[in-house]
Short mmCIF file of C-alpha atoms in Angstrom, two decimals:
data_model
loop_
_atom_site.label_atom_id
_atom_site.label_comp_id
_atom_site.label_asym_id
_atom_site.label_seq_id
_atom_site.Cartn_x
_atom_site.Cartn_y
_atom_site.Cartn_z
CA MET A 153 -54.00 -96.19 43.14
CA THR A 154 -54.92 -93.88 45.99
CA VAL A 155 -58.54 -92.75 45.94
CA THR A 156 -58.85 -88.98 46.22
CA SER A 157 -61.87 -87.01 47.36
CA SER A 158 -63.48 -84.41 45.16
CA THR A 159 -61.88 -81.73 47.36
CA ASP A 160 -58.44 -83.32 46.92
CA ALA A 161 -59.00 -83.60 43.17
CA ALA A 162 -59.98 -79.94 42.98
CA ALA A 163 -56.85 -78.97 44.91
CA GLU A 164 -54.70 -81.10 42.59
CA GLY A 165 -56.36 -79.52 39.59
CA HIS A 166 -55.69 -76.02 40.93
CA GLU A 167 -52.08 -76.95 41.60
CA ALA A 168 -51.65 -78.29 38.07
CA VAL A 169 -53.27 -75.21 36.50
CA ALA A 170 -50.87 -72.97 38.44
CA LEU A 171 -47.95 -75.18 37.40
CA LEU A 172 -48.96 -74.98 33.73
CA GLU A 173 -49.25 -71.21 33.98
CA ARG A 174 -45.73 -70.99 35.44
CA THR A 175 -44.49 -73.25 32.66
CA ARG A 176 -46.03 -71.07 29.97
CA THR A 177 -44.43 -68.01 31.56
CA ALA A 178 -41.03 -69.69 31.50
CA VAL A 179 -41.29 -71.42 28.12
CA HIS A 180 -43.44 -69.34 25.79
CA PRO A 181 -41.05 -66.38 25.37
CA GLU A 182 -38.30 -68.71 24.13
CA LEU A 183 -40.84 -70.75 22.14
CA ARG A 184 -42.07 -67.63 20.38
CA SER A 185 -38.52 -66.44 19.78
CA ALA A 186 -37.70 -69.78 18.18
CA VAL A 187 -40.80 -69.71 15.96
CA GLU A 188 -40.07 -66.14 14.90
CA SER A 189 -36.69 -67.33 13.59
CA LEU A 190 -38.43 -69.35 10.86
CA PRO A 191 -38.55 -68.02 7.27
CA GLY A 192 -41.41 -65.62 6.54
CA SER A 193 -44.04 -67.80 4.87
CA VAL A 194 -43.39 -70.74 7.20
CA ARG A 195 -43.32 -68.43 10.21
CA ARG A 196 -46.74 -67.03 9.28
CA VAL A 197 -48.36 -70.49 9.37
CA ALA A 198 -46.62 -71.37 12.64
CA MET A 199 -47.56 -68.09 14.31
CA TYR A 200 -51.19 -68.64 13.30
CA HIS A 201 -51.14 -72.22 14.55
CA PHE A 202 -49.89 -71.13 17.97
CA GLY A 203 -52.57 -68.45 18.18
CA TRP A 204 -50.16 -65.52 18.13
CA GLU A 205 -51.35 -64.11 14.80
CA HIS A 206 -54.53 -64.02 12.76
CA ALA A 207 -54.54 -65.40 9.24
CA ASP A 208 -53.79 -61.92 7.85
CA GLY A 209 -50.68 -61.64 10.01
CA THR A 210 -52.09 -59.20 12.56
CA GLN A 211 -51.44 -59.89 16.22
CA ALA A 212 -53.75 -62.24 18.13
CA ALA A 213 -53.96 -63.31 21.75
CA GLY A 214 -55.16 -66.87 21.31
CA PRO A 215 -53.96 -69.75 23.50
CA ALA A 216 -50.69 -71.35 22.40
CA GLY A 217 -51.57 -74.66 24.06
CA LYS A 218 -51.73 -76.05 27.58
CA ALA A 219 -47.94 -76.69 27.76
CA ILE A 220 -48.42 -80.09 29.41
CA ARG A 221 -45.35 -81.64 27.81
CA PRO A 222 -43.00 -78.73 28.59
CA ALA A 223 -44.34 -78.80 32.15
CA LEU A 224 -43.41 -82.49 32.39
CA VAL A 225 -39.87 -81.70 31.22
CA LEU A 226 -39.38 -79.04 33.88
CA ALA A 227 -41.13 -81.04 36.61
CA ALA A 228 -38.97 -84.10 35.91
CA GLU A 229 -35.83 -81.98 36.10
CA ARG A 230 -36.91 -80.58 39.45
CA ALA A 231 -37.80 -84.04 40.79
CA LEU A 232 -34.40 -85.50 39.94
CA ALA A 233 -32.12 -82.51 40.29
CA TRP A 234 -30.63 -83.75 43.57
CA ASP A 235 -30.39 -87.07 45.35
CA PRO A 236 -32.25 -87.71 48.67
CA ALA A 237 -29.09 -87.02 50.70
CA GLY A 238 -28.89 -83.57 49.20
CA GLU A 239 -25.56 -84.24 47.48
CA PRO A 240 -25.25 -84.05 43.69
CA THR A 241 -24.03 -87.11 41.79
CA ARG A 242 -21.12 -86.77 39.36
CA ASP A 243 -23.53 -86.53 36.43
CA GLN A 244 -25.55 -83.91 38.30
CA GLN A 245 -22.37 -81.91 38.93
CA HIS A 246 -21.72 -81.96 35.17
CA ALA A 247 -25.32 -80.86 34.55
CA ALA A 248 -24.91 -78.02 37.05
CA ALA A 249 -21.73 -76.95 35.27
CA GLY A 250 -23.62 -76.95 32.00
CA ARG A 251 -26.31 -74.74 33.52
CA GLN A 252 -23.71 -72.25 34.71
CA SER A 253 -21.96 -72.15 31.34
CA ALA A 254 -25.32 -71.54 29.69
CA GLY A 255 -26.12 -68.76 32.16
CA ALA A 256 -29.18 -70.62 33.48
CA GLY A 257 -30.32 -71.23 37.02
CA PRO A 258 -31.01 -74.71 38.41
CA ARG A 259 -34.67 -74.56 37.41
CA GLN A 260 -34.08 -73.00 34.01
CA SER A 261 -31.55 -75.36 32.43
CA ALA A 262 -34.21 -77.52 30.77
CA VAL A 263 -36.26 -74.65 29.31
CA ARG A 264 -34.71 -75.15 25.88
CA ALA A 265 -35.53 -78.86 26.05
CA ALA A 266 -39.08 -77.95 27.06
CA VAL A 267 -39.36 -75.66 24.02
CA ALA A 268 -38.05 -78.43 21.76
CA VAL A 269 -40.66 -80.84 23.07
CA GLU A 270 -43.45 -78.32 22.50
CA LEU A 271 -42.24 -77.75 18.93
CA ALA A 272 -42.20 -81.50 18.31
CA HIS A 273 -45.69 -81.81 19.76
CA ASN A 274 -47.04 -79.07 17.50
CA PHE A 275 -45.34 -80.67 14.51
CA THR A 276 -47.57 -83.69 15.19
CA LEU A 277 -50.67 -81.52 15.65
CA LEU A 278 -50.23 -79.78 12.31
CA HIS A 279 -49.83 -83.12 10.55
CA ASP A 280 -52.65 -84.80 12.51
CA ASP A 281 -55.07 -82.04 11.53
CA VAL A 282 -54.25 -82.63 7.88
CA ILE A 283 -54.50 -86.41 8.14
CA ASP A 284 -57.76 -86.31 10.10
CA GLU A 285 -59.13 -83.38 8.07
CA ASP A 286 -60.03 -81.64 11.33
CA PRO A 287 -61.60 -78.23 10.64
CA THR A 288 -60.92 -76.67 14.06
CA ARG A 289 -58.31 -76.67 16.81
CA ARG A 290 -58.30 -74.49 19.91
CA HIS A 291 -61.61 -72.95 18.84
CA ARG A 292 -60.31 -71.62 15.51
CA ALA A 293 -59.87 -72.92 11.98
CA THR A 294 -56.96 -75.34 11.60
CA ALA A 295 -53.88 -74.14 9.73
CA TRP A 296 -54.41 -76.42 6.74
CA THR A 297 -57.92 -75.07 6.17
CA VAL A 298 -56.55 -71.51 6.16
CA PHE A 299 -53.21 -71.84 4.35
CA GLY A 300 -53.65 -75.13 2.50
CA THR A 301 -52.35 -78.63 3.09
CA PRO A 302 -48.82 -78.15 1.67
CA ASP A 303 -48.07 -75.08 3.81
CA ALA A 304 -49.38 -76.74 6.98
CA ILE A 305 -47.26 -79.85 6.41
CA ILE A 306 -44.17 -77.79 5.62
CA ALA A 307 -44.64 -75.64 8.73
CA GLY A 308 -44.85 -78.80 10.82
CA ASP A 309 -41.67 -80.14 9.25
CA ALA A 310 -39.90 -76.87 9.98
CA MET A 311 -40.98 -77.01 13.63
CA MET A 312 -39.49 -80.48 14.02
CA ALA A 313 -36.21 -79.37 12.45
CA LEU A 314 -36.22 -76.32 14.71
CA ALA A 315 -36.63 -78.54 17.78
CA LEU A 316 -33.52 -80.52 16.86
CA ARG A 317 -31.60 -77.33 16.08
CA LEU A 318 -32.31 -76.06 19.59
CA PHE A 319 -30.58 -79.13 21.02
CA ALA A 320 -27.67 -78.79 18.58
CA GLU A 321 -27.10 -75.20 19.77
CA ASP A 322 -27.57 -76.00 23.47
CA PRO A 323 -24.29 -76.12 25.48
CA HIS A 324 -25.87 -78.28 28.17
CA PRO A 325 -23.98 -81.61 28.49
CA ALA A 326 -27.22 -83.60 28.12
CA SER A 327 -28.28 -81.93 24.87
CA ALA A 328 -26.87 -84.56 22.49
CA ALA A 329 -28.47 -87.46 24.35
CA ALA A 330 -31.72 -85.49 24.59
CA SER A 331 -31.72 -84.79 20.86
CA ALA A 332 -31.22 -88.47 20.06
CA ARG A 333 -33.98 -89.44 22.47
CA LEU A 334 -36.45 -86.97 20.99
CA ALA A 335 -35.62 -88.07 17.45
CA THR A 336 -36.15 -91.73 18.40
CA CYS A 337 -39.45 -90.77 20.02
CA VAL A 338 -40.64 -88.98 16.88
CA ILE A 339 -39.85 -92.04 14.77
CA GLU A 340 -42.01 -94.07 17.17
CA LEU A 341 -44.72 -91.41 16.95
CA CYS A 342 -44.71 -91.70 13.16
CA ALA A 343 -45.06 -95.47 13.41
CA GLY A 344 -48.00 -95.03 15.78
CA GLN A 345 -49.64 -92.53 13.45
CA GLN A 346 -49.16 -94.84 10.49
CA ALA A 347 -50.78 -97.69 12.44
CA ASP A 348 -53.68 -95.43 13.38
CA CYS A 349 -54.24 -94.55 9.72
CA ALA A 350 -53.94 -98.20 8.66
CA PHE A 351 -56.63 -99.16 11.17
CA GLU A 352 -59.13 -97.02 9.28
CA GLN A 353 -58.71 -99.24 6.20
CA ARG A 354 -59.52 -102.40 8.16
CA GLY A 355 -62.94 -103.77 9.03
CA PRO A 356 -64.62 -103.09 12.39
CA HIS A 357 -63.58 -106.46 13.84
CA GLU A 358 -60.11 -106.58 12.24
CA VAL A 359 -58.27 -104.44 14.82
CA SER A 360 -57.47 -106.10 18.14
CA LEU A 361 -57.50 -104.27 21.45
CA ASP A 362 -53.81 -105.13 21.99
CA GLU A 363 -52.94 -103.55 18.64
CA CYS A 364 -54.91 -100.46 19.54
CA VAL A 365 -53.22 -100.11 22.94
CA ALA A 366 -49.78 -100.48 21.31
CA MET A 367 -50.69 -97.82 18.75
CA ALA A 368 -51.83 -95.39 21.44
CA MET A 369 -48.70 -96.01 23.51
CA SER A 370 -46.58 -95.06 20.49
CA LYS A 371 -48.71 -92.19 19.27
CA THR A 372 -49.35 -90.49 22.62
CA GLY A 373 -47.45 -92.20 25.43
CA ALA A 374 -44.07 -91.98 23.71
CA LEU A 375 -43.90 -88.17 23.71
CA LEU A 376 -45.06 -87.80 27.30
CA GLY A 377 -42.48 -90.42 28.27
CA ALA A 378 -39.78 -88.62 26.31
CA SER A 379 -40.74 -85.33 27.97
CA CYS A 380 -40.13 -86.82 31.39
CA ALA A 381 -36.94 -88.54 30.22
CA LEU A 382 -35.54 -85.29 28.81
CA GLY A 383 -36.09 -83.54 32.15
CA ALA A 384 -34.31 -86.40 33.89
CA LEU A 385 -31.39 -86.21 31.43
CA TYR A 386 -31.05 -82.48 32.02
CA ALA A 387 -30.99 -83.14 35.77
CA GLY A 388 -28.05 -85.52 35.29
CA ALA A 389 -30.07 -88.50 36.54
CA GLU A 390 -28.90 -92.11 36.33
CA GLU A 391 -30.11 -94.19 33.36
CA GLU A 392 -32.38 -96.30 35.60
CA GLN A 393 -34.16 -93.15 36.74
CA VAL A 394 -34.43 -91.85 33.18
CA ALA A 395 -35.99 -95.14 32.07
CA ALA A 396 -38.42 -95.18 35.00
CA LEU A 397 -39.55 -91.63 34.30
CA ASP A 398 -39.97 -92.49 30.63
CA ALA A 399 -42.21 -95.39 31.71
CA PHE A 400 -44.11 -93.06 34.06
CA GLY A 401 -44.83 -90.68 31.19
CA ARG A 402 -45.83 -93.49 28.86
CA GLU A 403 -48.35 -94.94 31.30
CA ALA A 404 -49.73 -91.49 32.10
CA GLY A 405 -49.80 -90.81 28.36
CA LEU A 406 -51.90 -93.89 27.70
CA ALA A 407 -54.28 -92.79 30.46
CA PHE A 408 -54.36 -89.37 28.78
CA GLN A 409 -55.20 -90.98 25.41
CA LEU A 410 -57.98 -93.04 26.93
CA ILE A 411 -59.58 -89.92 28.37
CA ASP A 412 -58.98 -88.05 25.11
CA ASP A 413 -60.75 -90.84 23.23
CA LEU A 414 -63.70 -90.55 25.59
CA ILE A 415 -63.77 -86.81 24.97
CA GLY A 416 -63.64 -87.52 21.23
CA ILE A 417 -66.98 -89.31 21.60
CA TRP A 418 -68.76 -87.53 24.45
CA GLY A 419 -66.85 -84.24 24.77
CA ASP A 420 -68.55 -80.86 25.00
CA PRO A 421 -67.81 -78.94 21.77
CA ASP A 422 -67.69 -75.69 23.77
CA ARG A 423 -64.74 -77.13 25.70
CA THR A 424 -63.04 -79.21 23.01
CA GLY A 425 -63.42 -76.87 20.06
CA LYS A 426 -64.45 -79.88 17.93
CA PRO A 427 -67.86 -81.28 16.96
CA ALA A 428 -69.32 -83.89 19.33
CA GLY A 429 -68.69 -87.42 18.15
CA ALA A 430 -66.12 -86.32 15.55
CA ASP A 431 -64.07 -89.50 16.06
CA LEU A 432 -67.11 -91.68 15.45
CA ALA A 433 -68.10 -89.76 12.32
CA ALA A 434 -64.56 -90.33 11.02
CA HIS A 435 -64.83 -94.06 11.85
CA LYS A 436 -61.79 -93.77 14.14
CA LYS A 437 -60.93 -97.02 15.85
CA SER A 438 -60.21 -95.37 19.17
CA LEU A 439 -59.67 -97.35 22.34
CA PRO A 440 -63.27 -97.23 23.66
CA VAL A 441 -64.58 -98.16 20.20
CA VAL A 442 -62.25 -101.15 19.79
CA ALA A 443 -63.02 -102.32 23.33
CA ALA A 444 -66.73 -102.11 22.50
CA LEU A 445 -66.29 -103.95 19.21
CA ALA A 446 -64.39 -106.73 21.02
CA SER A 447 -67.14 -107.21 23.61
CA GLY A 448 -69.12 -109.79 21.62
CA THR A 449 -72.38 -108.08 22.59
CA PRO A 450 -75.36 -107.19 20.40
CA ALA A 451 -74.35 -103.55 20.85
CA ALA A 452 -70.94 -104.42 19.36
CA GLU A 453 -72.61 -105.78 16.23
CA GLU A 454 -74.77 -102.69 16.01
CA LEU A 455 -71.67 -100.52 16.27
CA ALA A 456 -69.85 -102.59 13.63
CA GLU A 457 -72.75 -102.14 11.22
CA LEU A 458 -72.75 -98.37 11.78
CA TYR A 459 -68.99 -98.30 11.11
CA ARG A 460 -69.50 -99.88 7.68
CA SER A 461 -71.32 -96.82 6.29
CA PRO A 462 -71.08 -93.02 6.42
CA MET A 463 -72.75 -91.59 9.54
CA ASP A 464 -74.97 -88.55 9.83
CA ASP A 465 -75.56 -86.86 13.20
CA ALA A 466 -78.28 -89.33 14.17
CA ALA A 467 -76.04 -92.30 13.36
CA VAL A 468 -73.20 -90.76 15.38
CA ARG A 469 -75.51 -90.55 18.38
CA ARG A 470 -76.53 -94.19 17.91
CA ALA A 471 -72.88 -95.20 17.65
CA ALA A 472 -71.99 -93.37 20.88
CA ASP A 473 -74.87 -95.15 22.61
CA ALA A 474 -73.70 -98.49 21.22
CA VAL A 475 -70.14 -97.93 22.50
CA GLU A 476 -71.53 -97.26 25.96
CA ARG A 477 -73.90 -100.25 25.97
CA ALA A 478 -71.08 -102.52 24.77
CA GLY A 479 -68.94 -101.45 27.74
CA GLY A 480 -66.41 -99.34 25.85
CA ARG A 481 -66.88 -96.29 28.04
CA ASP A 482 -66.59 -98.18 31.33
CA TRP A 483 -63.55 -100.13 30.08
CA ALA A 484 -61.73 -96.95 29.04
CA GLN A 485 -62.40 -95.27 32.38
CA PHE A 486 -61.20 -98.32 34.33
CA GLU A 487 -58.15 -98.75 32.11
CA ALA A 488 -57.22 -95.08 32.53
CA ALA A 489 -57.26 -95.49 36.32
CA ASP A 490 -55.18 -98.67 36.06
CA ARG A 491 -52.61 -96.98 33.83
CA MET A 492 -52.33 -94.12 36.30
CA SER A 493 -51.65 -96.64 39.05
CA ARG A 494 -48.86 -98.12 36.94
CA ALA A 495 -47.52 -94.62 36.32
CA VAL A 496 -47.30 -93.94 40.05
CA HIS A 497 -45.38 -97.20 40.52
CA GLN A 498 -42.87 -96.18 37.85
CA LEU A 499 -42.49 -92.76 39.44
CA SER A 500 -41.72 -94.38 42.79
CA ARG A 501 -38.84 -96.25 41.10
CA ALA A 502 -37.33 -92.98 39.88
CA VAL A 503 -38.19 -90.85 42.90
CA PRO A 504 -38.41 -92.98 46.09
CA ASP A 505 -39.64 -89.93 48.02
CA LEU A 506 -42.80 -89.25 46.03
CA SER A 507 -43.11 -85.77 47.53
CA ALA A 508 -40.26 -84.78 45.19
CA GLY A 509 -42.49 -85.84 42.31
CA ASP A 510 -45.57 -83.91 43.41
CA ASP A 511 -45.56 -81.74 40.30
CA LEU A 512 -45.36 -84.78 38.02
CA LEU A 513 -48.24 -86.44 39.87
CA ALA A 514 -50.32 -83.25 39.75
CA LEU A 515 -49.83 -83.00 35.99
CA ALA A 516 -50.66 -86.66 35.42
CA GLU A 517 -53.80 -86.39 37.55
CA PHE A 518 -54.80 -83.20 35.76
CA VAL A 519 -54.73 -84.66 32.26
CA THR A 520 -56.74 -87.71 33.30
CA ARG A 521 -59.41 -85.75 35.17
CA ARG A 522 -60.41 -83.39 32.39
CA ASN A 523 -64.09 -82.62 31.98
CA ARG A 524 -65.80 -84.66 29.32
#
């Protein structure tokens, strides 16, 4: 993986922030329109979750999310819209025809797919908040704490159904394949979530690092991979390119999860909107924790003992220190860099001229360089 200077990293970060802002401008109007089509009581929960309304239904101006996954959809479409010779393939000609019939320009054809991905992502967030009993998200109370568990779950279900309906109503020739791919991804996500929950019922030394990596790849990597694959499908790319971009997103997604797990232990609550060490207090077997537990060090045994009992704030701090002394933090940081290197290799298979994939690289670098 190429080593970048702090100046280069700052430039990449600025580029990604601008790209995400452009994505939100392109995607959020259609996303909001889709959410507003939901029935009243379900719509109210969804509008609150996205930050567009307060709990009483009055307008709000909260953030609706970073839009990383929609940005990957649109960036993948741009990267694979045309071949290096500048001539469209037969599939790309069909995709272009679909764009024209839908009244969309060459960089707008995948907006509906981007909206569907964001709906699917937020379906998982609503359910995750319930499962994890998280009190806050995006610096405000989670939907389940405001409206109750049943309404939050139902709103999430409605979002997922809405995502698939968008594909069913999309005249683009790739919409059917994209719908099937997203549905398959969500099934994998559910399996990953189930594994994550099952880990909590097992002892500190009963979850292997390989199991934990596989869980994270399903729970997080799958949707980032699908986002890239959907953009490739909407560009009319060949199946080999679609598969390579899916692999790119999965590897970048695992790097993302590794960093997210680090933030879950050492993150700044002012930035994350969640209490410091929340994952440790919940006895989550995150990647750094499992790596630490597998180290065979005295710190690993100390961590295992802490994980056998409820933890107050002092115990959470001791657990975070034990993870670090057992090498969990260093392992996660190294593994994130290695997964990003693998992601770049997969991108080069799909886009031989990596300059065409600059936006994808900028997004991948952005999510793995977040402040902790």
